[in-house]
PDB file of C-alpha atoms in Angstrom:
ATOM      1  CA  MET A   1      -9.963 -14.638 103.241  1.00 50.00           C
ATOM      2  CA  ASN A   2     -10.456 -16.274 107.223  1.00 52.00           C
ATOM      3  CA  THR A   3     -12.856 -18.796 108.271  1.00 49.00           C
ATOM      4  CA  ASN A   4     -15.350 -16.450 109.245  1.00 52.00           C
ATOM      5  CA  SER A   5     -15.377 -14.541 106.115  1.00 50.00           C
ATOM      6  CA  PHE A   6     -15.619 -17.489 104.180  1.00 43.00           C
ATOM      7  CA  LYS A   7     -18.621 -18.733 106.038  1.00 48.00           C
ATOM      8  CA  LEU A   8     -20.310 -15.024 105.409  1.00 44.00           C
ATOM      9  CA  ALA A   9     -19.592 -15.167 101.752  1.00 43.00           C
ATOM     10  CA  ALA A  10     -21.238 -18.679 101.293  1.00 44.00           C
ATOM     11  CA  ALA A  11     -24.329 -17.595 103.429  1.00 43.00           C
ATOM     12  CA  GLY A  12     -24.381 -14.363 101.339  1.00 47.00           C
ATOM     13  CA  VAL A  13     -24.237 -16.226  98.052  1.00 39.00           C
ATOM     14  CA  LEU A  14     -27.216 -19.158  99.283  1.00 40.00           C
ATOM     15  CA  ALA A  15     -29.330 -16.122 100.343  1.00 43.00           C
ATOM     16  CA  PHE A  16     -28.904 -14.542  97.041  1.00 43.00           C
ATOM     17  CA  THR A  17     -29.490 -17.779  95.396  1.00 44.00           C
ATOM     18  CA  ALA A  18     -32.602 -18.261  97.586  1.00 42.00           C
ATOM     19  CA  PHE A  19     -34.025 -14.463  97.072  1.00 44.00           C
ATOM     20  CA  THR A  20     -33.806 -14.956  93.153  1.00 43.00           C
ATOM     21  CA  GLY A  21     -35.149 -17.884  93.007  1.00 44.00           C
ATOM     22  CA  LEU A  22     -38.454 -16.598  95.018  1.00 42.00           C
ATOM     23  CA  LEU A  23     -38.533 -14.086  92.347  1.00 46.00           C
ATOM     24  CA  ALA A  24     -38.614 -16.191  89.625  1.00 44.00           C
ATOM     25  CA  PRO A  25     -41.798 -18.184  89.093  1.00 46.00           C
ATOM     26  CA  ALA A  26     -41.375 -21.992  89.529  1.00 43.00           C
ATOM     27  CA  THR A  27     -43.194 -22.330  86.201  1.00 47.00           C
ATOM     28  CA  ALA A  28     -43.474 -19.626  83.756  1.00 55.00           C
ATOM     29  CA  SER A  29     -46.743 -18.497  82.419  1.00 67.00           C
ATOM     30  CA  ALA A  30     -47.159 -17.805  78.651  1.00 75.00           C
ATOM     31  CA  ALA A  31     -48.041 -14.012  77.941  1.00 91.00           C
ATOM     32  CA  LEU A  32     -49.001 -11.979  74.804  1.00 95.00           C
ATOM     33  CA  VAL A  33     -46.097 -12.596  72.149  1.00 97.00           C
ATOM     34  CA  THR A  34     -43.612  -9.823  72.240  1.00 97.00           C
ATOM     35  CA  GLY A  35     -39.986  -9.128  70.582  1.00 98.00           C
ATOM     36  CA  ASN A  36     -39.033  -8.875  67.086  1.00 98.00           C
ATOM     37  CA  ALA A  37     -39.490 -10.504  63.826  1.00 98.00           C
ATOM     38  CA  THR A  38     -36.618 -10.077  61.620  1.00 98.00           C
ATOM     39  CA  ILE A  39     -37.602 -11.136  57.649  1.00 98.00           C
ATOM     40  CA  SER A  40     -35.129 -11.540  54.678  1.00 98.00           C
ATOM     41  CA  ILE A  41     -36.088 -12.136  51.179  1.00 98.00           C
ATOM     42  CA  ASP A  42     -34.039 -13.341  48.372  1.00 98.00           C
ATOM     43  CA  ASN A  43     -35.340 -11.411  45.205  1.00 97.00           C
ATOM     44  CA  THR A  44     -33.541 -13.840  42.754  1.00 97.00           C
ATOM     45  CA  ALA A  45     -35.891 -16.551  44.369  1.00 96.00           C
ATOM     46  CA  PHE A  46     -38.493 -14.008  44.728  1.00 95.00           C
ATOM     47  CA  SER A  47     -38.645 -13.192  41.171  1.00 94.00           C
ATOM     48  CA  THR A  48     -38.211 -16.795  39.795  1.00 92.00           C
ATOM     49  CA  ALA A  49     -41.342 -17.955  41.964  1.00 90.00           C
ATOM     50  CA  THR A  50     -43.595 -15.214  40.650  1.00 89.00           C
ATOM     51  CA  GLY A  51     -42.132 -14.377  37.012  1.00 87.00           C
ATOM     52  CA  GLY A  52     -40.355 -11.235  37.650  1.00 91.00           C
ATOM     53  CA  TRP A  53     -41.635  -9.108  40.644  1.00 93.00           C
ATOM     54  CA  THR A  54     -39.294  -8.077  42.953  1.00 95.00           C
ATOM     55  CA  VAL A  55     -39.251  -6.608  46.894  1.00 96.00           C
ATOM     56  CA  ASP A  56     -37.559  -2.909  46.326  1.00 95.00           C
ATOM     57  CA  ASN A  57     -37.918  -1.008  49.534  1.00 97.00           C
ATOM     58  CA  PHE A  58     -38.151  -1.828  53.177  1.00 98.00           C
ATOM     59  CA  PHE A  59     -40.177   0.832  55.388  1.00 98.00           C
ATOM     60  CA  ASP A  60     -39.611   0.642  59.438  1.00 97.00           C
ATOM     61  CA  ALA A  61     -41.911   1.348  62.077  1.00 97.00           C
ATOM     62  CA  SER A  62     -41.443   4.957  61.814  1.00 97.00           C
ATOM     63  CA  PHE A  63     -43.651   4.963  59.009  1.00 97.00           C
ATOM     64  CA  ASN A  64     -46.486   3.123  60.289  1.00 96.00           C
ATOM     65  CA  THR A  65     -49.089   5.901  59.867  1.00 95.00           C
ATOM     66  CA  THR A  66     -47.429   6.946  56.363  1.00 95.00           C
ATOM     67  CA  ALA A  67     -49.592   6.142  53.000  1.00 94.00           C
ATOM     68  CA  ILE A  68     -46.976   3.682  51.274  1.00 94.00           C
ATOM     69  CA  THR A  69     -46.669   4.893  47.782  1.00 92.00           C
ATOM     70  CA  GLY A  70     -43.978   4.038  44.912  1.00 90.00           C
ATOM     71  CA  SER A  71     -42.648   7.369  45.193  1.00 91.00           C
ATOM     72  CA  LEU A  72     -42.496   7.594  49.010  1.00 94.00           C
ATOM     73  CA  ALA A  73     -38.713   8.516  50.090  1.00 93.00           C
ATOM     74  CA  GLY A  74     -36.879   7.075  52.889  1.00 94.00           C
ATOM     75  CA  GLY A  75     -37.240   3.191  52.759  1.00 95.00           C
ATOM     76  CA  SER A  76     -34.304   1.017  52.590  1.00 96.00           C
ATOM     77  CA  SER A  77     -33.340  -0.732  49.461  1.00 96.00           C
ATOM     78  CA  SER A  78     -31.945  -3.743  51.709  1.00 96.00           C
ATOM     79  CA  THR A  79     -34.110  -6.804  51.933  1.00 97.00           C
ATOM     80  CA  THR A  80     -31.935  -8.439  53.991  1.00 96.00           C
ATOM     81  CA  ASN A  81     -32.663  -8.569  57.822  1.00 97.00           C
ATOM     82  CA  MET A  82     -35.568  -5.955  57.902  1.00 98.00           C
ATOM     83  CA  LEU A  83     -36.844  -5.445  61.290  1.00 98.00           C
ATOM     84  CA  PHE A  84     -40.656  -5.566  62.102  1.00 98.00           C
ATOM     85  CA  PRO A  85     -41.048  -5.252  65.490  1.00 98.00           C
ATOM     86  CA  VAL A  86     -44.078  -6.889  67.158  1.00 98.00           C
ATOM     87  CA  ASN A  87     -46.876  -4.165  68.084  1.00 98.00           C
ATOM     88  CA  THR A  88     -48.029  -3.996  71.634  1.00 97.00           C
ATOM     89  CA  ASN A  89     -51.549  -2.735  71.007  1.00 97.00           C
ATOM     90  CA  VAL A  90     -54.061  -5.185  71.760  1.00 97.00           C
ATOM     91  CA  ALA A  91     -56.738  -3.638  69.455  1.00 97.00           C
ATOM     92  CA  THR A  92     -56.224  -2.656  65.979  1.00 96.00           C
ATOM     93  CA  VAL A  93     -55.797   1.024  65.232  1.00 96.00           C
ATOM     94  CA  SER A  94     -56.965   2.824  62.008  1.00 94.00           C
ATOM     95  CA  TYR A  95     -54.941   5.612  60.550  1.00 93.00           C
ATOM     96  CA  PRO A  96     -55.501   8.184  57.275  1.00 85.00           C
ATOM     97  CA  GLY A  97     -54.148   6.653  54.020  1.00 82.00           C
ATOM     98  CA  ASN A  98     -55.393   3.367  54.231  1.00 88.00           C
ATOM     99  CA  ARG A  99     -53.183   2.514  57.217  1.00 95.00           C
ATOM    100  CA  THR A 100     -53.732   0.357  60.116  1.00 96.00           C
ATOM    101  CA  LEU A 101     -51.651  -0.914  63.200  1.00 97.00           C
ATOM    102  CA  GLN A 102     -52.345  -4.536  63.475  1.00 97.00           C
ATOM    103  CA  ALA A 103     -52.986  -5.928  67.136  1.00 97.00           C
ATOM    104  CA  THR A 104     -51.416  -8.240  68.767  1.00 98.00           C
ATOM    105  CA  THR A 105     -53.714 -10.842  70.760  1.00 97.00           C
ATOM    106  CA  MET A 106     -51.932 -14.480  70.562  1.00 97.00           C
ATOM    107  CA  ASP A 107     -51.212 -15.920  73.641  1.00 97.00           C
ATOM    108  CA  SER A 108     -47.454 -17.631  73.801  1.00 96.00           C
ATOM    109  CA  GLY A 109     -48.999 -20.575  75.019  1.00 94.00           C
ATOM    110  CA  ASN A 110     -51.912 -21.038  72.280  1.00 95.00           C
ATOM    111  CA  THR A 111     -50.392 -20.082  68.919  1.00 96.00           C
ATOM    112  CA  ALA A 112     -53.603 -21.808  67.297  1.00 95.00           C
ATOM    113  CA  VAL A 113     -55.748 -18.473  68.129  1.00 95.00           C
ATOM    114  CA  GLY A 114     -54.840 -14.877  67.878  1.00 96.00           C
ATOM    115  CA  GLN A 115     -52.696 -12.897  65.812  1.00 97.00           C
ATOM    116  CA  ILE A 116     -49.255 -11.153  66.218  1.00 98.00           C
ATOM    117  CA  GLY A 117     -49.241  -7.792  64.715  1.00 98.00           C
ATOM    118  CA  LEU A 118     -45.801  -6.477  62.855  1.00 98.00           C
ATOM    119  CA  SER A 119     -44.807  -2.929  62.132  1.00 98.00           C
ATOM    120  CA  GLY A 120     -43.298  -2.181  58.883  1.00 97.00           C
ATOM    121  CA  ALA A 121     -44.246  -2.310  54.775  1.00 98.00           C
ATOM    122  CA  LEU A 122     -42.780  -3.316  51.813  1.00 97.00           C
ATOM    123  CA  THR A 123     -42.686  -1.919  47.982  1.00 97.00           C
ATOM    124  CA  MET A 124     -42.944  -4.217  45.183  1.00 94.00           C
ATOM    125  CA  THR A 125     -42.577  -3.933  41.146  1.00 94.00           C
ATOM    126  CA  GLY A 126     -43.187  -6.233  38.729  1.00 91.00           C
ATOM    127  CA  ALA A 127     -45.220  -6.225  35.523  1.00 84.00           C
ATOM    128  CA  LEU A 128     -48.458  -4.800  36.734  1.00 82.00           C
ATOM    129  CA  GLY A 129     -46.213  -1.886  38.181  1.00 89.00           C
ATOM    130  CA  ASP A 130     -46.357  -1.200  42.157  1.00 92.00           C
ATOM    131  CA  LEU A 131     -47.523  -2.918  44.809  1.00 92.00           C
ATOM    132  CA  PHE A 132     -47.645  -2.341  48.414  1.00 94.00           C
ATOM    133  CA  PRO A 133     -47.655  -5.072  51.253  1.00 95.00           C
ATOM    134  CA  TYR A 134     -47.931  -3.373  54.381  1.00 96.00           C
ATOM    135  CA  ASP A 135     -49.623  -3.699  58.054  1.00 97.00           C
ATOM    136  CA  PHE A 136     -48.616  -7.362  58.601  1.00 97.00           C
ATOM    137  CA  LYS A 137     -49.651  -9.597  61.269  1.00 96.00           C
ATOM    138  CA  LEU A 138     -48.338 -13.349  61.799  1.00 97.00           C
ATOM    139  CA  ALA A 139     -51.373 -16.138  62.230  1.00 95.00           C
ATOM    140  CA  LYS A 140     -52.026 -19.657  62.050  1.00 93.00           C
ATOM    141  CA  PHE A 141     -54.497 -20.974  59.757  1.00 89.00           C
ATOM    142  CA  GLY A 142     -55.215 -25.034  59.313  1.00 86.00           C
ATOM    143  CA  GLY A 143     -51.740 -25.296  61.656  1.00 92.00           C
ATOM    144  CA  VAL A 144     -49.830 -23.357  59.058  1.00 93.00           C
ATOM    145  CA  TRP A 145     -47.999 -20.205  59.835  1.00 95.00           C
ATOM    146  CA  ASN A 146     -49.161 -17.239  57.386  1.00 94.00           C
ATOM    147  CA  LEU A 147     -47.510 -13.798  56.955  1.00 95.00           C
ATOM    148  CA  VAL A 148     -50.806 -11.625  56.363  1.00 94.00           C
ATOM    149  CA  THR A 149     -51.342  -8.009  55.124  1.00 95.00           C
ATOM    150  CA  PHE A 150     -54.228  -6.011  55.518  1.00 93.00           C
ATOM    151  CA  ASP A 151     -55.991  -3.204  53.379  1.00 88.00           C
ATOM    152  CA  THR A 152     -59.470  -1.435  53.877  1.00 83.00           C
ATOM    153  CA  SER A 153     -60.375  -2.548  50.293  1.00 83.00           C
ATOM    154  CA  PHE A 154     -58.764  -6.212  50.259  1.00 81.00           C
ATOM    155  CA  GLN A 155     -58.728  -7.037  53.991  1.00 86.00           C
ATOM    156  CA  ASN A 156     -56.597  -9.868  55.211  1.00 89.00           C
ATOM    157  CA  THR A 157     -54.567 -11.463  52.513  1.00 88.00           C
ATOM    158  CA  THR A 158     -52.042 -13.965  52.906  1.00 90.00           C
ATOM    159  CA  PHE A 159     -48.649 -12.661  51.520  1.00 92.00           C
ATOM    160  CA  LEU A 160     -46.212 -15.989  52.191  1.00 93.00           C
ATOM    161  CA  GLN A 161     -46.530 -19.089  54.425  1.00 93.00           C
ATOM    162  CA  LEU A 162     -43.693 -20.200  56.734  1.00 96.00           C
ATOM    163  CA  ALA A 163     -42.272 -23.923  55.807  1.00 96.00           C
ATOM    164  CA  ASN A 164     -40.030 -25.737  58.383  1.00 96.00           C
ATOM    165  CA  ALA A 165     -41.522 -23.797  60.976  1.00 97.00           C
ATOM    166  CA  VAL A 166     -40.189 -23.949  64.324  1.00 98.00           C
ATOM    167  CA  GLU A 167     -41.794 -22.756  67.546  1.00 97.00           C
ATOM    168  CA  SER A 168     -41.159 -22.827  71.274  1.00 97.00           C
ATOM    169  CA  VAL A 169     -41.756 -20.640  74.530  1.00 96.00           C
ATOM    170  CA  ASP A 170     -38.627 -20.175  76.372  1.00 94.00           C
ATOM    171  CA  GLY A 171     -38.349 -19.786  80.580  1.00 92.00           C
ATOM    172  CA  SER A 172     -40.025 -16.396  80.648  1.00 93.00           C
ATOM    173  CA  GLY A 173     -43.424 -17.745  78.682  1.00 95.00           C
ATOM    174  CA  GLN A 174     -42.228 -16.193  75.518  1.00 96.00           C
ATOM    175  CA  LEU A 175     -42.482 -17.246  72.052  1.00 97.00           C
ATOM    176  CA  SER A 176     -39.851 -17.870  69.322  1.00 98.00           C
ATOM    177  CA  LEU A 177     -40.526 -18.658  65.911  1.00 98.00           C
ATOM    178  CA  SER A 178     -38.520 -19.285  62.756  1.00 98.00           C
ATOM    179  CA  GLY A 179     -39.091 -20.459  59.405  1.00 98.00           C
ATOM    180  CA  ASP A 180     -38.550 -20.301  55.403  1.00 98.00           C
ATOM    181  CA  LEU A 181     -41.029 -17.930  53.330  1.00 97.00           C
ATOM    182  CA  ILE A 182     -43.043 -19.626  50.546  1.00 94.00           C
ATOM    183  CA  PHE A 183     -45.942 -18.820  48.560  1.00 88.00           C
ATOM    184  CA  GLY A 184     -47.126 -22.304  49.893  1.00 81.00           C
ATOM    185  CA  GLY A 185     -50.942 -23.151  48.882  1.00 69.00           C
ATOM    186  CA  GLY A 186     -52.185 -19.461  48.849  1.00 59.00           C
ATOM    187  CA  MET A 187     -54.155 -20.354  51.772  1.00 57.00           C
ATOM    188  CA  SER A 188     -56.579 -17.422  52.791  1.00 53.00           C
ATOM    189  CA  PRO A 189     -57.475 -16.361  56.086  1.00 54.00           C
ATOM    190  CA  THR A 190     -61.112 -17.013  56.150  1.00 51.00           C
ATOM    191  CA  THR A 191     -63.499 -16.104  53.322  1.00 44.00           C
ATOM    192  CA  ALA A 192     -65.452 -13.970  55.631  1.00 41.00           C
ATOM    193  CA  SER A 193     -62.568 -11.391  56.178  1.00 45.00           C
ATOM    194  CA  SER A 194     -61.052 -11.540  53.084  1.00 44.00           C
ATOM    195  CA  ILE A 195     -62.341 -10.267  49.863  1.00 42.00           C
ATOM    196  CA  PHE A 196     -63.000 -13.569  47.704  1.00 44.00           C
ATOM    197  CA  GLY A 197     -60.471 -15.236  49.766  1.00 51.00           C
ATOM    198  CA  LEU A 198     -57.856 -13.183  47.308  1.00 64.00           C
ATOM    199  CA  THR A 199     -54.099 -13.950  48.304  1.00 77.00           C
ATOM    200  CA  TRP A 200     -51.104 -11.916  47.086  1.00 83.00           C
ATOM    201  CA  SER A 201     -50.726 -15.093  44.584  1.00 77.00           C
ATOM    202  CA  SER A 202     -53.555 -13.567  43.001  1.00 70.00           C
ATOM    203  CA  PHE A 203     -52.723 -10.081  43.085  1.00 70.00           C
ATOM    204  CA  LEU A 204     -49.299 -10.671  40.990  1.00 76.00           C
ATOM    205  CA  GLY A 205     -51.187 -12.287  38.130  1.00 62.00           C
ATOM    206  CA  VAL A 206     -49.166 -14.844  37.340  1.00 57.00           C
ATOM    207  CA  GLN A 207     -49.489 -18.401  38.179  1.00 58.00           C
ATOM    208  CA  ILE A 208     -46.786 -19.482  40.875  1.00 65.00           C
ATOM    209  CA  ALA A 209     -44.357 -21.479  39.158  1.00 59.00           C
ATOM    210  CA  ASN A 210     -43.111 -22.974  42.311  1.00 74.00           C
ATOM    211  CA  GLN A 211     -44.974 -22.909  45.437  1.00 81.00           C
ATOM    212  CA  ASN A 212     -42.439 -24.377  47.758  1.00 88.00           C
ATOM    213  CA  LEU A 213     -39.408 -22.645  46.548  1.00 92.00           C
ATOM    214  CA  VAL A 214     -37.951 -20.377  49.718  1.00 96.00           C
ATOM    215  CA  VAL A 215     -38.405 -16.798  48.715  1.00 96.00           C
ATOM    216  CA  GLY A 216     -37.048 -15.747  52.279  1.00 98.00           C
ATOM    217  CA  HIS A 217     -36.614 -16.495  55.819  1.00 98.00           C
ATOM    218  CA  LEU A 218     -38.289 -15.276  58.886  1.00 98.00           C
ATOM    219  CA  SER A 219     -37.517 -15.349  62.721  1.00 98.00           C
ATOM    220  CA  LEU A 220     -39.099 -13.944  65.665  1.00 98.00           C
ATOM    221  CA  THR A 221     -37.441 -13.301  68.813  1.00 97.00           C
ATOM    222  CA  PRO A 222     -38.694 -12.468  72.154  1.00 96.00           C
ATOM    223  CA  ALA A 223     -38.243  -9.173  74.285  1.00 88.00           C
ATOM    224  CA  ALA A 224     -35.843  -9.414  76.454  1.00 77.00           C
ATOM    225  CA  VAL A 225     -37.348 -10.134  80.080  1.00 61.00           C
ATOM    226  CA  PRO A 226     -35.616  -7.290  82.516  1.00 55.00           C
ATOM    227  CA  VAL A 227     -34.216  -8.378  86.067  1.00 50.00           C
ATOM    228  CA  PRO A 228     -35.940  -6.692  88.823  1.00 52.00           C
ATOM    229  CA  ALA A 229     -34.460  -4.112  90.299  1.00 50.00           C
ATOM    230  CA  ALA A 230     -34.636  -5.489  93.683  1.00 50.00           C
ATOM    231  CA  VAL A 231     -32.361  -8.199  92.630  1.00 43.00           C
ATOM    232  CA  TRP A 232     -29.891  -5.824  91.506  1.00 40.00           C
ATOM    233  CA  MET A 233     -30.300  -3.938  94.790  1.00 53.00           C
ATOM    234  CA  PHE A 234     -29.846  -6.990  96.652  1.00 47.00           C
ATOM    235  CA  GLY A 235     -26.687  -8.230  94.839  1.00 49.00           C
ATOM    236  CA  SER A 236     -25.084  -4.764  95.244  1.00 55.00           C
ATOM    237  CA  GLY A 237     -25.701  -4.770  98.560  1.00 54.00           C
ATOM    238  CA  LEU A 238     -24.155  -8.162  99.121  1.00 44.00           C
ATOM    239  CA  LEU A 239     -20.886  -7.299  97.611  1.00 45.00           C
ATOM    240  CA  GLY A 240     -20.644  -4.215  99.738  1.00 55.00           C
ATOM    241  CA  LEU A 241     -21.054  -6.377 102.470  1.00 49.00           C
ATOM    242  CA  LEU A 242     -18.474  -8.824 101.387  1.00 43.00           C
ATOM    243  CA  GLY A 243     -16.084  -5.775 100.497  1.00 55.00           C
ATOM    244  CA  VAL A 244     -16.261  -4.577 104.404  1.00 50.00           C
ATOM    245  CA  SER A 245     -15.801  -8.349 105.670  1.00 51.00           C
ATOM    246  CA  ARG A 246     -12.209  -8.682 103.471  1.00 53.00           C
ATOM    247  CA  GLY A 247     -11.462  -5.392 104.736  1.00 55.00           C
ATOM    248  CA  LYS A 248     -11.602  -6.296 108.366  1.00 53.00           C
ATOM    249  CA  SER A 249      -9.846  -9.561 107.532  1.00 50.00           C
ATOM    250  CA  LYS A 250      -6.993  -7.708 105.937  1.00 51.00           C
ATOM    251  CA  ALA A 251      -7.020  -5.064 108.888  1.00 53.00           C
ATOM    252  CA  ALA A 252      -7.086  -8.162 111.487  1.00 55.00           C
ATOM    253  CA  ALA A 253      -3.991  -9.526 109.746  1.00 54.00           C
TER     254      ALA A 253
END
């Protein structure tokens, strides 16, 4: 490449860098939480902590409007890396069959308020028969992250809590969260939004032998932020311009 071509290429790179810098905000602003939660349950530990209860089936987001029963077909028996997408609705949506789609109202910059709605459902079996945790959300109560279910009869009920939680906000203003799942102290969202402040520990009909026994793991990863189309168009044009310049250089030689 001759001197003129090199100068043109260097100028193009500087222009591209400056252009993308203008498109990217100097300081990322937080926004409503997006992404996917991945949950894994260790049934050996879960059974130990609950006196024999196990999580048997996972029903993904395609079952959001379906009444969950012990005889419902179509779920997965794997309890590893279950995908619970973050809901995009900002108001809770009610469906027949006692189902709701929990809203996402939490801003990534303030996780002390609001909630993160999650799509997905589980079935459990134990001494009392079948139980169905569904219509999940993540929310903080007293500084502790809680995985909460909702039912029109029992309303908001804490299923599990996060221990060793790690949260951060990335350069795009999106929340990342991870932690171990335990039964914890059985903290209820609020007595005003729960029937008698019940938790899933109460439903199981046993005294949780070890509230701090890790029974699973949860990780929340943000949705990918797409690169603006203008950046790709500008970059393609720049590469084309450099190609033409290189062609001219070869012809001149």
